[in-house]
Amino acid sequence: MGERIALVVDDSKSARFALRKYLEGHAFRVDTADSARAAYAWLQDQRPDLIFLDHVMPGEDGFAALQHIKDDPQTAGIPVVICSSNEGGAFVAEARSRGAAEVLQKPPSPDQLQRVLKQIETLSAAAPAPAPSAPAEQPHPVPTAPAVDTSVAAASARAAAATPAAADAGELRELRESLDLLRADLATASTDSAQITQALEARAGAIEARLNAIEQRLGSDLANVHKHLEREIESLRRHGDQAVEALRSQYEAALEALREEQRQAMDALHQQRAQDHDARRQQFDVELRAVHEQFREELAQAMQSARDQALQDVRARLLAALGE
């Protein structure tokens, strides 16, 4: 197999870069264009294997560019993927009615891109080779049958791939789209193609049964997820209560330790004050006794001096009296 070429047309530089990296991971050589007119100029000399068109662009939008590509016989056979943030069923149906091979949601994910590339490969493999010129009297027209075969092949491939391991919302949406395509094919199939109609009805029934199974499985999975989340929330709540209780205990222990330290500090302060008071009282008593003792000594000296002076005065008066 030769190198595969993809053309990415988007006015957003970041969108072009992201999709280019994804595609290069799938062994594509990627060229880019920032507008529909730039894409037309590139397609004059190049023929890619796949084109990715942004739906909303300045100037010509994705649908106008898709119409231009499909109107040109040189590019009409190139599969075109419309890239859009609108993934509603009506939009997807409109894109396919205009000739788009697939619709890729923006911003794309690796899983979505893988699904689109697989779908494009399935459609390319199921598409019949160009038939030689048929006689004019050929009884059955050919245009309807290839489209029916292509849709049936794509639906069969999707139904076969719908295993329980891959069951998810994307698969459910994909199968619904396949069922819509099959119903459209049933409505437009030729009345002469009884076998094709029966095959389509049988495969549509199989896909619808698969849809019902997937819906039931998704409902069961959602219920299980809901129960699991409830258990996780309850576990987190219990752990949270335990953590809060542990923090409360630590806070109370720390607070009690601080109170104890405060009590010890106050007791030490009171004890120190009492010791200081006793020391000052003892010192005052010593000083008071010293002052009292000094006063007694001074008083005794003063009294002795007074007695001595009085005796001298008395002796002097006696001597004076005796002399007379």
PDB file of C-alpha atoms in Angstrom, residues 268-278 280:
ATOM      1  CA  ALA A 268       6.095  29.679  88.408  1.00  0.00           C
ATOM      2  CA  LEU A 269       5.379  33.419  88.303  1.00  0.00           C
ATOM      3  CA  HIS A 270       3.378  33.323  91.548  1.00  0.00           C
ATOM      4  CA  GLN A 271       6.099  31.272  93.218  1.00  0.00           C
ATOM      5  CA  GLN A 272       8.772  33.704  92.058  1.00  0.00           C
ATOM      6  CA  ARG A 273       6.732  36.642  93.310  1.00  0.00           C
ATOM      7  CA  ALA A 274       6.246  34.952  96.681  1.00  0.00           C
ATOM      8  CA  GLN A 275       9.973  34.268  96.961  1.00  0.00           C
ATOM      9  CA  ASP A 276      10.764  37.869  96.039  1.00  0.00           C
ATOM     10  CA  HIS A 277       8.268  39.126  98.635  1.00  0.00           C
ATOM     11  CA  ASP A 278       9.757  36.918 101.369  1.00  0.00           C
ATOM     12  CA  ARG A 280      12.259  41.718 100.555  1.00  0.00           C
TER      13      ARG A 280
END
